[in-house]
Amino acid sequence: MALNKVQNRLEITISGVQCHATENQTILETMLEQGVEHPHVCYHPSLGPIETCDTCMVMANGELVRACSTKVSQELQIDPIHSLAVAAQKEAMDRILENHMLYCTVCDNNNGNCTLHNSAHTMEIKGQSYPYRPKGYEKDLSNPFYRYDPNQCILCGRCVEACQDLQVNETLSIDWERSQPRVIWDHDAPIDESSCVSCGHCVTLCPTNALMEKSMLGEAGFLTGIGSNLLTPMIDLIKQVEPSYDGIFAVSEVESAMRSTTIQKTKTVCTFCGVGCSFDVWTKGRKIIKIEPDETAPANGVSTCVKGKFGWDFINSEERLTAPLIRRGDSFYEATWDEAYDLIAKKLSETKEQYGPDAIGLISSSKITNEENYLIQKLARAVIGTNNVDNCSRYCQSPATDGLLRTVGLAGDSGTIQDIAGAGMVLVVGANPAEAHPVIATRVKRAHKLRGQTLVVVDMRKHELAERADLFVRPKLGTDHVWISALTKYVIDQGWHDEAFIAKHINGFEEFYEALNSFTLEYAEEVSGIAKDELIKMAELIHKADGVAALFAMGVTQHCGGSDTSSAISNLLLVTGNYGRSNAGVFPLRGHNNVQGACDFGTLPTWLPGYQPVSDNAARERFEQAWHTPLSTVPGMDNQQMVDAIERGKLKAMYLVGEEMAFVDTNTNHVQGALEKLDFLVVQDLFLTKTAQFADVVLPASPSLEKEGTFTNTERRIQRLYQVLPPLGDSKPDWQIIMGVANRAGANWTYASPAEIMDEAAELAPIFAGVSYERLEGYKSLLWPVAKDGTDTPLLYTNGFGFEDHKARLAAPNWVPAVPMADEFDLIVNNGRLLEHFHEGNMTGKSSGLNKKVPSTFVEVSPTLAIEREIQDGAIVRLESAYGAIKVNVVVTDRVHGNELYLPMNSIHQESAINILTSNHTDQRTHTPAYKETYVRMTVLQSSGQNPLPRNNPRYGHRNPQNGVEVARKWAQPGYESVKETVERRQRDGAAHYTHSQRN
Amino acid sequence: MALPITHIHKEIESSTAAKDRTVSDALELLEKHKETLDHLLTTITAVDRAGILTMTSSSIEAREKIAIIALEQLTSPTITTAIQNVMNIVSVFSQLDEQQVKQGTLALQAGLEEGFTESKNAAPMNLFNVVSMLQDADVRRALTFSFGLLKGMGRTLQTSSSE
């Protein structure tokens, strides 16, 4: 068990006042912690010291030093207002203002949080010694989401540091060797043609207006929409006649205060993946003008991805549903809520009377809130009387849940994102975090680049993390269970297992080891195609690592043996003692924003909220008592079973919330055929999706930004979202709609807000006992289990595992081979997400910026296959499986190899959606579709054509890796004189005259 | 059998119904703020009679053109210099010590009164009178002040010319 190193307390003085500091803290960190206001521009806590601006200079034990990078020491005497320190701070600010024109009142960044404005104001800057001069470069407006204005850029390098060492996309750098240095993208490409993934880190961290969201331009201020023909002379005049900046600052402060009355800033939680990024949404009326992450956000800090930062256009899309729709003949008719509720209540009641409650099924969403999921399962169980309720985790994460429940007893990540970042080794199996969980990927890339964290990737496809890995191996399809079990056996054979941990915490080790007998390295090599040497190397890396974090996702779970492979990963971590300690553990990366919460809050056919089995009499009785109604003891049907039951005429009515089942379920021709056969279908969604087109009643729901509630991210972290905008038209938050349906069916629910729903769930599910909205206020969060007193559990299993005897259970190895490829097919179609689009694209497809980057789906073909079939980028091919056929354009890339294709899932079109091809085969234990075991033959319809992945896509860029901002290159320029040297020379010579070198 | 459909019959509010709803909303507002609206209308009527309303609305409509004209005037060298001078003078005044200014002004006032009185009554000044005046403590204090003033001015003139 790693212990936190005890930090020594040091005694120091700041301006003659004694105070305490912690060892390894810098002077600036100490001053800020002590509440001492001190100028600093380039320093940001998320980046650490980058030493480019010099505004934080202080005297420390009589020497002029940078406060941001100088560590405190015992009895250090710090004088931040010594005349030499103040002169240095002023000189530093003068050099900054030479690069940046202060026109704050008419600047879109004057919103009270402009670092430069605030620093200059704090320093009581009255004027500048060196006049402003433009650098002579044009603004770069090419990217659809943000712009760069070199003439306002102060060359602090925050953006570069963020891109190189925080996001680690390695696109931005400063070309220090130019006569006028500037930030460049790749090797000086326009932003839109570079490798920039538009994650927004640089924009968020820019301390000025040099990098700004385009949605802010001309929108944020009262005067910022003025044309340049008026604006420029106005700025010039103010500059000329104002003898001191006091007046300018005062006016801009007033204007900024006025802006705060028109710009609303509301915290929300992102809906685009399971990372659980939280940030403030800035709105002006219904316009979303900015997404502003906060460094206190527990999952992401200041990090975002392109979707979270810029992908919210769907909220105000004209395609949003704004009134309930009722099917009559071959049209939908807009209706009132009363008409819709009446019809639903009547039809559900008739179905229940005629066929019984189990003829009705409910499918919930992993995109809606915990409270809404709680209400849906309550509607199913307490009002309709069935356990036929499931959510879309059935399509993705159920095998992981099963694997963890079997081995360690709780269904969630065992630690937090900090544990991933802190691990000695990260093992990524069947997951593509750089696209599907981008902010988690940044933590891995940062730890790998800056700290030398070992990165091992096992995947069929060479994605970004694979490119960066210390070891990347490509197994054969569906063989993960074999090589993981062989690796586990080899580790034990070598004596590298954690005997003490096993003895104390695990049951059945001997039997397990015996069952591994046939999983030799030779067998693994033969089955998986991974060379024995590589497996040995992997085992050695695991053995040497101080903590192993295993990240896995759909590449593991969407197979016939997905559950067993999930258990095998857990087994490996158990025998190596990588549970119950920091910087290690298991991380099944949840795909949607609330996959974890949807399951936690009970939209599962066999579990009540908080993973209490419906067959558990004591638990069920507690719910019966609270809900004043008997509950069914019969486990319900899952998604797959419901579709089968429709086909068999057993399921007659369905209520489906927020899932595009007609495209995301497997073998969609089959699913769509089933939906047609339902007697009655209610679909609740934002848009008239393909699924909704089959409905009898369509209910217009509100997206996350239009409601309150909580989401639970992949870490088990529960976070609140606040209402940013009022619901559009007559749409309603899902919890209000579900309550409307329940009450029309006679339920008499009286929840006034989601907080009351959470209170009820906390009463009934022990793992949420201490969860309340008060404890989740603002950016606060809780990781379940949460004790009654509010104590949460960031790290699981420190006091034993989630079984009665607190001991883990090793799952017996059981390899379920992939469905064999029939002779008529010769290609494997791998499938998954793309960075730019969320899932099938119903939401992100409404964003012109995202569509500019990725306008449609495509199929990736390996260079060898392209040569063999004589096709090029843009070729049109027909892919035909045993279940359907589609037509797509080709991208030739070495991300895939051999006979493997990759078809991203961002399509809502019958002619290109991946699930036209996928099969009915499922994971044996959980019925999760084996999406990844899909085989096709390919017919070339056209051998070349327009590339479906446009040239302005970042995948074509050429990264420019650097060690952060590389400030030493700035200092090494001929003629450069440091701020320290300048002010000390002036003091020595007594010279008041200006000898600035122009190199700053 | 429910085949997928995409056609939606939208309930488009008739123009009469929309108008009725607007009128009803407006009447509700009038009822709520009757007294305030009475005052507002009286005031606005007076402003309108004075022709200010038309002038204001025209100015708002032509705001960009007016701003450009105003800026052209303001950015002409003479006006810019004038504004700069005013701003500099204001700046100088803002930096002077209030007590010193008060004392200096009183001294100047007393000096003027004494000066006028002396120039009316006294005979023309000769060398003896000058030497005699230099013995006077008040005169000596004023001279010390004047020399200090000259010294300060000289130093500043020197600094300004070397910049």
JSON list of N, CA and C in Angstrom, two decimals, chain A residues 226-227 229-230 233-234 237 240-243 321-322 325 327 329-334 675-678 688 690 693-694 696, chain B residues 1-12 63-65 67-71 74-75 79-81 83-84 87-88 91 162:
[
{"chain": "A", "resi": 226, "resn": "ILE", "atom": "N", "xyz": [-19.08, 46.43, -32.58]},
{"chain": "A", "resi": 226, "resn": "ILE", "atom": "CA", "xyz": [-18.80, 47.58, -33.45]},
{"chain": "A", "resi": 226, "resn": "ILE", "atom": "C", "xyz": [-17.80, 47.20, -34.54]},
{"chain": "A", "resi": 227, "resn": "GLY", "atom": "N", "xyz": [-18.04, 47.69, -35.74]},
{"chain": "A", "resi": 227, "resn": "GLY", "atom": "CA", "xyz": [-17.15, 47.39, -36.87]},
{"chain": "A", "resi": 227, "resn": "GLY", "atom": "C", "xyz": [-15.78, 48.02, -36.68]},
{"chain": "A", "resi": 229, "resn": "ASN", "atom": "N", "xyz": [-14.09, 49.85, -38.60]},
{"chain": "A", "resi": 229, "resn": "ASN", "atom": "CA", "xyz": [-13.94, 51.23, -39.09]},
{"chain": "A", "resi": 229, "resn": "ASN", "atom": "C", "xyz": [-14.21, 52.25, -37.99]},
{"chain": "A", "resi": 230, "resn": "LEU", "atom": "N", "xyz": [-15.00, 51.83, -37.00]},
{"chain": "A", "resi": 230, "resn": "LEU", "atom": "CA", "xyz": [-15.29, 52.73, -35.89]},
{"chain": "A", "resi": 230, "resn": "LEU", "atom": "C", "xyz": [-14.41, 52.38, -34.68]},
{"chain": "A", "resi": 233, "resn": "PRO", "atom": "N", "xyz": [-10.30, 53.69, -34.73]},
{"chain": "A", "resi": 233, "resn": "PRO", "atom": "CA", "xyz": [-10.04, 55.07, -34.32]},
{"chain": "A", "resi": 233, "resn": "PRO", "atom": "C", "xyz": [-10.45, 55.37, -32.88]},
{"chain": "A", "resi": 234, "resn": "MET", "atom": "N", "xyz": [-11.48, 54.67, -32.42]},
{"chain": "A", "resi": 234, "resn": "MET", "atom": "CA", "xyz": [-11.93, 54.89, -31.05]},
{"chain": "A", "resi": 234, "resn": "MET", "atom": "C", "xyz": [-10.84, 54.48, -30.06]},
{"chain": "A", "resi": 237, "resn": "LEU", "atom": "N", "xyz": [-7.90, 56.89, -30.19]},
{"chain": "A", "resi": 237, "resn": "LEU", "atom": "CA", "xyz": [-8.16, 58.15, -29.52]},
{"chain": "A", "resi": 237, "resn": "LEU", "atom": "C", "xyz": [-8.00, 58.00, -28.00]},
{"chain": "A", "resi": 240, "resn": "GLN", "atom": "N", "xyz": [-4.49, 57.81, -27.03]},
{"chain": "A", "resi": 240, "resn": "GLN", "atom": "CA", "xyz": [-3.74, 59.05, -27.15]},
{"chain": "A", "resi": 240, "resn": "GLN", "atom": "C", "xyz": [-4.05, 60.04, -26.05]},
{"chain": "A", "resi": 241, "resn": "VAL", "atom": "N", "xyz": [-5.31, 60.12, -25.69]},
{"chain": "A", "resi": 241, "resn": "VAL", "atom": "CA", "xyz": [-5.69, 61.21, -24.77]},
{"chain": "A", "resi": 241, "resn": "VAL", "atom": "C", "xyz": [-5.66, 60.80, -23.31]},
{"chain": "A", "resi": 242, "resn": "GLU", "atom": "N", "xyz": [-5.70, 59.50, -23.04]},
{"chain": "A", "resi": 242, "resn": "GLU", "atom": "CA", "xyz": [-5.75, 59.07, -21.64]},
{"chain": "A", "resi": 242, "resn": "GLU", "atom": "C", "xyz": [-4.34, 59.07, -21.08]},
{"chain": "A", "resi": 243, "resn": "PRO", "atom": "N", "xyz": [-4.02, 59.96, -20.13]},
{"chain": "A", "resi": 243, "resn": "PRO", "atom": "CA", "xyz": [-2.66, 60.03, -19.62]},
{"chain": "A", "resi": 243, "resn": "PRO", "atom": "C", "xyz": [-2.29, 58.83, -18.75]},
{"chain": "A", "resi": 321, "resn": "LEU", "atom": "N", "xyz": [-37.82, 18.75, -31.29]},
{"chain": "A", "resi": 321, "resn": "LEU", "atom": "CA", "xyz": [-39.26, 18.56, -31.12]},
{"chain": "A", "resi": 321, "resn": "LEU", "atom": "C", "xyz": [-39.75, 19.53, -30.05]},
{"chain": "A", "resi": 322, "resn": "THR", "atom": "N", "xyz": [-40.85, 20.22, -30.34]},
{"chain": "A", "resi": 322, "resn": "THR", "atom": "CA", "xyz": [-41.32, 21.22, -29.38]},
{"chain": "A", "resi": 322, "resn": "THR", "atom": "C", "xyz": [-42.76, 20.98, -28.94]},
{"chain": "A", "resi": 325, "resn": "LEU", "atom": "N", "xyz": [-46.28, 14.56, -30.28]},
{"chain": "A", "resi": 325, "resn": "LEU", "atom": "CA", "xyz": [-46.80, 14.14, -31.59]},
{"chain": "A", "resi": 325, "resn": "LEU", "atom": "C", "xyz": [-47.59, 12.85, -31.42]},
{"chain": "A", "resi": 327, "resn": "ARG", "atom": "N", "xyz": [-49.42, 9.76, -33.71]},
{"chain": "A", "resi": 327, "resn": "ARG", "atom": "CA", "xyz": [-49.55, 9.16, -35.05]},
{"chain": "A", "resi": 327, "resn": "ARG", "atom": "C", "xyz": [-51.03, 9.01, -35.42]},
{"chain": "A", "resi": 329, "resn": "GLY", "atom": "N", "xyz": [-52.76, 7.73, -39.04]},
{"chain": "A", "resi": 329, "resn": "GLY", "atom": "CA", "xyz": [-52.53, 7.36, -40.43]},
{"chain": "A", "resi": 329, "resn": "GLY", "atom": "C", "xyz": [-51.05, 7.42, -40.74]},
{"chain": "A", "resi": 330, "resn": "ASP", "atom": "N", "xyz": [-50.68, 8.12, -41.81]},
{"chain": "A", "resi": 330, "resn": "ASP", "atom": "CA", "xyz": [-49.27, 8.16, -42.18]},
{"chain": "A", "resi": 330, "resn": "ASP", "atom": "C", "xyz": [-48.62, 9.50, -41.81]},
{"chain": "A", "resi": 331, "resn": "SER", "atom": "N", "xyz": [-49.19, 10.15, -40.81]},
{"chain": "A", "resi": 331, "resn": "SER", "atom": "CA", "xyz": [-48.60, 11.42, -40.35]},
{"chain": "A", "resi": 331, "resn": "SER", "atom": "C", "xyz": [-48.61, 11.50, -38.83]},
{"chain": "A", "resi": 332, "resn": "PHE", "atom": "N", "xyz": [-47.69, 12.34, -38.32]},
{"chain": "A", "resi": 332, "resn": "PHE", "atom": "CA", "xyz": [-47.77, 12.72, -36.92]},
{"chain": "A", "resi": 332, "resn": "PHE", "atom": "C", "xyz": [-48.53, 14.04, -36.83]},
{"chain": "A", "resi": 333, "resn": "TYR", "atom": "N", "xyz": [-49.32, 14.18, -35.77]},
{"chain": "A", "resi": 333, "resn": "TYR", "atom": "CA", "xyz": [-50.04, 15.43, -35.54]},
{"chain": "A", "resi": 333, "resn": "TYR", "atom": "C", "xyz": [-49.60, 16.00, -34.20]},
{"chain": "A", "resi": 334, "resn": "GLU", "atom": "N", "xyz": [-49.32, 17.29, -34.19]},
{"chain": "A", "resi": 334, "resn": "GLU", "atom": "CA", "xyz": [-48.97, 17.93, -32.91]},
{"chain": "A", "resi": 334, "resn": "GLU", "atom": "C", "xyz": [-50.16, 17.86, -31.99]},
{"chain": "A", "resi": 675, "resn": "LEU", "atom": "N", "xyz": [-39.88, -3.20, -34.15]},
{"chain": "A", "resi": 675, "resn": "LEU", "atom": "CA", "xyz": [-40.57, -1.98, -33.72]},
{"chain": "A", "resi": 675, "resn": "LEU", "atom": "C", "xyz": [-41.88, -1.80, -34.50]},
{"chain": "A", "resi": 676, "resn": "GLU", "atom": "N", "xyz": [-41.84, -2.18, -35.76]},
{"chain": "A", "resi": 676, "resn": "GLU", "atom": "CA", "xyz": [-43.05, -2.07, -36.59]},
{"chain": "A", "resi": 676, "resn": "GLU", "atom": "C", "xyz": [-44.18, -2.94, -36.04]},
{"chain": "A", "resi": 677, "resn": "LYS", "atom": "N", "xyz": [-43.79, -4.01, -35.35]},
{"chain": "A", "resi": 677, "resn": "LYS", "atom": "CA", "xyz": [-44.81, -4.99, -34.91]},
{"chain": "A", "resi": 677, "resn": "LYS", "atom": "C", "xyz": [-45.45, -4.64, -33.57]},
{"chain": "A", "resi": 678, "resn": "LEU", "atom": "N", "xyz": [-44.92, -3.66, -32.89]},
{"chain": "A", "resi": 678, "resn": "LEU", "atom": "CA", "xyz": [-45.50, -3.31, -31.59]},
{"chain": "A", "resi": 678, "resn": "LEU", "atom": "C", "xyz": [-46.92, -2.77, -31.75]},
{"chain": "A", "resi": 688, "resn": "LEU", "atom": "N", "xyz": [-36.96, 13.88, -33.91]},
{"chain": "A", "resi": 688, "resn": "LEU", "atom": "CA", "xyz": [-37.74, 12.80, -34.52]},
{"chain": "A", "resi": 688, "resn": "LEU", "atom": "C", "xyz": [-36.73, 11.80, -35.09]},
{"chain": "A", "resi": 690, "resn": "LYS", "atom": "N", "xyz": [-34.89, 8.10, -35.92]},
{"chain": "A", "resi": 690, "resn": "LYS", "atom": "CA", "xyz": [-35.39, 6.94, -36.68]},
{"chain": "A", "resi": 690, "resn": "LYS", "atom": "C", "xyz": [-36.32, 6.11, -35.79]},
{"chain": "A", "resi": 693, "resn": "GLN", "atom": "N", "xyz": [-39.68, 7.59, -35.36]},
{"chain": "A", "resi": 693, "resn": "GLN", "atom": "CA", "xyz": [-40.53, 7.48, -36.56]},
{"chain": "A", "resi": 693, "resn": "GLN", "atom": "C", "xyz": [-41.45, 6.25, -36.52]},
{"chain": "A", "resi": 694, "resn": "PHE", "atom": "N", "xyz": [-41.11, 5.29, -35.67]},
{"chain": "A", "resi": 694, "resn": "PHE", "atom": "CA", "xyz": [-41.96, 4.10, -35.52]},
{"chain": "A", "resi": 694, "resn": "PHE", "atom": "C", "xyz": [-43.04, 4.30, -34.45]},
{"chain": "A", "resi": 696, "resn": "ASP", "atom": "N", "xyz": [-46.07, 5.62, -31.82]},
{"chain": "A", "resi": 696, "resn": "ASP", "atom": "CA", "xyz": [-47.46, 6.07, -31.88]},
{"chain": "A", "resi": 696, "resn": "ASP", "atom": "C", "xyz": [-47.58, 7.43, -31.20]},
{"chain": "B", "resi": 1, "resn": "MET", "atom": "N", "xyz": [-49.02, -2.91, -37.44]},
{"chain": "B", "resi": 1, "resn": "MET", "atom": "CA", "xyz": [-47.81, -2.58, -38.22]},
{"chain": "B", "resi": 1, "resn": "MET", "atom": "C", "xyz": [-47.63, -1.05, -38.27]},
{"chain": "B", "resi": 2, "resn": "ALA", "atom": "N", "xyz": [-46.58, -0.53, -37.62]},
{"chain": "B", "resi": 2, "resn": "ALA", "atom": "CA", "xyz": [-46.35, 0.92, -37.61]},
{"chain": "B", "resi": 2, "resn": "ALA", "atom": "C", "xyz": [-45.10, 1.23, -38.41]},
{"chain": "B", "resi": 3, "resn": "LEU", "atom": "N", "xyz": [-45.30, 1.57, -39.65]},
{"chain": "B", "resi": 3, "resn": "LEU", "atom": "CA", "xyz": [-44.14, 1.89, -40.49]},
{"chain": "B", "resi": 3, "resn": "LEU", "atom": "C", "xyz": [-43.57, 3.25, -40.08]},
{"chain": "B", "resi": 4, "resn": "PRO", "atom": "N", "xyz": [-42.26, 3.43, -40.30]},
{"chain": "B", "resi": 4, "resn": "PRO", "atom": "CA", "xyz": [-41.68, 4.72, -39.90]},
{"chain": "B", "resi": 4, "resn": "PRO", "atom": "C", "xyz": [-42.25, 5.88, -40.71]},
{"chain": "B", "resi": 5, "resn": "ILE", "atom": "N", "xyz": [-42.60, 6.96, -40.04]},
{"chain": "B", "resi": 5, "resn": "ILE", "atom": "CA", "xyz": [-43.11, 8.14, -40.76]},
{"chain": "B", "resi": 5, "resn": "ILE", "atom": "C", "xyz": [-42.35, 9.38, -40.31]},
{"chain": "B", "resi": 6, "resn": "THR", "atom": "N", "xyz": [-42.28, 10.34, -41.18]},
{"chain": "B", "resi": 6, "resn": "THR", "atom": "CA", "xyz": [-41.54, 11.56, -40.86]},
{"chain": "B", "resi": 6, "resn": "THR", "atom": "C", "xyz": [-42.39, 12.82, -41.02]},
{"chain": "B", "resi": 7, "resn": "HIS", "atom": "N", "xyz": [-43.58, 12.65, -41.57]},
{"chain": "B", "resi": 7, "resn": "HIS", "atom": "CA", "xyz": [-44.39, 13.85, -41.83]},
{"chain": "B", "resi": 7, "resn": "HIS", "atom": "C", "xyz": [-45.09, 14.32, -40.56]},
{"chain": "B", "resi": 8, "resn": "ILE", "atom": "N", "xyz": [-44.96, 15.60, -40.29]},
{"chain": "B", "resi": 8, "resn": "ILE", "atom": "CA", "xyz": [-45.59, 16.17, -39.08]},
{"chain": "B", "resi": 8, "resn": "ILE", "atom": "C", "xyz": [-46.57, 17.26, -39.48]},
{"chain": "B", "resi": 9, "resn": "HIS", "atom": "N", "xyz": [-47.82, 17.12, -39.01]},
{"chain": "B", "resi": 9, "resn": "HIS", "atom": "CA", "xyz": [-48.78, 18.22, -39.16]},
{"chain": "B", "resi": 9, "resn": "HIS", "atom": "C", "xyz": [-48.59, 19.16, -37.99]},
{"chain": "B", "resi": 10, "resn": "LYS", "atom": "N", "xyz": [-48.07, 20.34, -38.26]},
{"chain": "B", "resi": 10, "resn": "LYS", "atom": "CA", "xyz": [-47.83, 21.27, -37.16]},
{"chain": "B", "resi": 10, "resn": "LYS", "atom": "C", "xyz": [-49.08, 22.06, -36.87]},
{"chain": "B", "resi": 11, "resn": "GLU", "atom": "N", "xyz": [-49.36, 22.24, -35.60]},
{"chain": "B", "resi": 11, "resn": "GLU", "atom": "CA", "xyz": [-50.50, 23.06, -35.19]},
{"chain": "B", "resi": 11, "resn": "GLU", "atom": "C", "xyz": [-50.04, 24.51, -35.26]},
{"chain": "B", "resi": 12, "resn": "ILE", "atom": "N", "xyz": [-50.24, 25.13, -36.42]},
{"chain": "B", "resi": 12, "resn": "ILE", "atom": "CA", "xyz": [-49.78, 26.52, -36.55]},
{"chain": "B", "resi": 12, "resn": "ILE", "atom": "C", "xyz": [-50.89, 27.43, -36.04]},
{"chain": "B", "resi": 63, "resn": "ARG", "atom": "N", "xyz": [-26.54, 56.22, -35.32]},
{"chain": "B", "resi": 63, "resn": "ARG", "atom": "CA", "xyz": [-25.46, 56.28, -34.32]},
{"chain": "B", "resi": 63, "resn": "ARG", "atom": "C", "xyz": [-24.08, 56.03, -34.88]},
{"chain": "B", "resi": 64, "resn": "GLU", "atom": "N", "xyz": [-23.99, 55.08, -35.81]},
{"chain": "B", "resi": 64, "resn": "GLU", "atom": "CA", "xyz": [-22.66, 54.77, -36.36]},
{"chain": "B", "resi": 64, "resn": "GLU", "atom": "C", "xyz": [-22.10, 55.94, -37.14]},
{"chain": "B", "resi": 65, "resn": "LYS", "atom": "N", "xyz": [-23.00, 56.54, -37.98]},
{"chain": "B", "resi": 65, "resn": "LYS", "atom": "CA", "xyz": [-22.53, 57.68, -38.78]},
{"chain": "B", "resi": 65, "resn": "LYS", "atom": "C", "xyz": [-22.10, 58.82, -37.87]},
{"chain": "B", "resi": 67, "resn": "ALA", "atom": "N", "xyz": [-21.13, 58.65, -34.77]},
{"chain": "B", "resi": 67, "resn": "ALA", "atom": "CA", "xyz": [-19.91, 58.30, -34.05]},
{"chain": "B", "resi": 67, "resn": "ALA", "atom": "C", "xyz": [-18.68, 58.51, -34.93]},
{"chain": "B", "resi": 68, "resn": "ILE", "atom": "N", "xyz": [-18.82, 58.17, -36.20]},
{"chain": "B", "resi": 68, "resn": "ILE", "atom": "CA", "xyz": [-17.67, 58.34, -37.11]},
{"chain": "B", "resi": 68, "resn": "ILE", "atom": "C", "xyz": [-17.34, 59.82, -37.28]},
{"chain": "B", "resi": 69, "resn": "ILE", "atom": "N", "xyz": [-18.40, 60.63, -37.45]},
{"chain": "B", "resi": 69, "resn": "ILE", "atom": "CA", "xyz": [-18.18, 62.09, -37.59]},
{"chain": "B", "resi": 69, "resn": "ILE", "atom": "C", "xyz": [-17.51, 62.63, -36.34]},
{"chain": "B", "resi": 70, "resn": "ALA", "atom": "N", "xyz": [-18.06, 62.22, -35.19]},
{"chain": "B", "resi": 70, "resn": "ALA", "atom": "CA", "xyz": [-17.50, 62.72, -33.92]},
{"chain": "B", "resi": 70, "resn": "ALA", "atom": "C", "xyz": [-16.05, 62.31, -33.78]},
{"chain": "B", "resi": 71, "resn": "LEU", "atom": "N", "xyz": [-15.77, 61.06, -34.15]},
{"chain": "B", "resi": 71, "resn": "LEU", "atom": "CA", "xyz": [-14.40, 60.59, -34.02]},
{"chain": "B", "resi": 71, "resn": "LEU", "atom": "C", "xyz": [-13.46, 61.32, -34.97]},
{"chain": "B", "resi": 74, "resn": "LEU", "atom": "N", "xyz": [-12.73, 64.47, -33.29]},
{"chain": "B", "resi": 74, "resn": "LEU", "atom": "CA", "xyz": [-11.91, 64.27, -32.09]},
{"chain": "B", "resi": 74, "resn": "LEU", "atom": "C", "xyz": [-10.48, 63.85, -32.41]},
{"chain": "B", "resi": 75, "resn": "THR", "atom": "N", "xyz": [-10.34, 63.16, -33.54]},
{"chain": "B", "resi": 75, "resn": "THR", "atom": "CA", "xyz": [-8.99, 62.65, -33.86]},
{"chain": "B", "resi": 75, "resn": "THR", "atom": "C", "xyz": [-8.18, 63.64, -34.71]},
{"chain": "B", "resi": 79, "resn": "ILE", "atom": "N", "xyz": [-7.63, 68.99, -31.96]},
{"chain": "B", "resi": 79, "resn": "ILE", "atom": "CA", "xyz": [-8.56, 68.58, -30.89]},
{"chain": "B", "resi": 79, "resn": "ILE", "atom": "C", "xyz": [-7.91, 67.54, -29.99]},
{"chain": "B", "resi": 80, "resn": "THR", "atom": "N", "xyz": [-7.20, 66.58, -30.63]},
{"chain": "B", "resi": 80, "resn": "THR", "atom": "CA", "xyz": [-6.54, 65.54, -29.82]},
{"chain": "B", "resi": 80, "resn": "THR", "atom": "C", "xyz": [-5.56, 66.21, -28.86]},
{"chain": "B", "resi": 81, "resn": "THR", "atom": "N", "xyz": [-4.78, 67.17, -29.38]},
{"chain": "B", "resi": 81, "resn": "THR", "atom": "CA", "xyz": [-3.82, 67.86, -28.51]},
{"chain": "B", "resi": 81, "resn": "THR", "atom": "C", "xyz": [-4.55, 68.59, -27.38]},
{"chain": "B", "resi": 83, "resn": "ILE", "atom": "N", "xyz": [-7.44, 67.86, -26.09]},
{"chain": "B", "resi": 83, "resn": "ILE", "atom": "CA", "xyz": [-7.94, 66.90, -25.09]},
{"chain": "B", "resi": 83, "resn": "ILE", "atom": "C", "xyz": [-6.78, 66.41, -24.21]},
{"chain": "B", "resi": 84, "resn": "GLN", "atom": "N", "xyz": [-5.65, 66.14, -24.91]},
{"chain": "B", "resi": 84, "resn": "GLN", "atom": "CA", "xyz": [-4.49, 65.67, -24.15]},
{"chain": "B", "resi": 84, "resn": "GLN", "atom": "C", "xyz": [-4.08, 66.70, -23.11]},
{"chain": "B", "resi": 87, "resn": "MET", "atom": "N", "xyz": [-6.49, 66.73, -20.31]},
{"chain": "B", "resi": 87, "resn": "MET", "atom": "CA", "xyz": [-6.30, 65.54, -19.49]},
{"chain": "B", "resi": 87, "resn": "MET", "atom": "C", "xyz": [-5.04, 65.69, -18.64]},
{"chain": "B", "resi": 88, "resn": "ASN", "atom": "N", "xyz": [-3.97, 66.28, -19.24]},
{"chain": "B", "resi": 88, "resn": "ASN", "atom": "CA", "xyz": [-2.72, 66.45, -18.49]},
{"chain": "B", "resi": 88, "resn": "ASN", "atom": "C", "xyz": [-2.89, 67.43, -17.33]},
{"chain": "B", "resi": 91, "resn": "SER", "atom": "N", "xyz": [-4.77, 65.83, -14.77]},
{"chain": "B", "resi": 91, "resn": "SER", "atom": "CA", "xyz": [-3.89, 64.86, -14.10]},
{"chain": "B", "resi": 91, "resn": "SER", "atom": "C", "xyz": [-2.98, 65.57, -13.09]},
{"chain": "B", "resi": 162, "resn": "SER", "atom": "N", "xyz": [15.63, 65.38, -21.97]},
{"chain": "B", "resi": 162, "resn": "SER", "atom": "CA", "xyz": [16.53, 64.25, -22.22]},
{"chain": "B", "resi": 162, "resn": "SER", "atom": "C", "xyz": [15.80, 62.98, -22.61]}
]
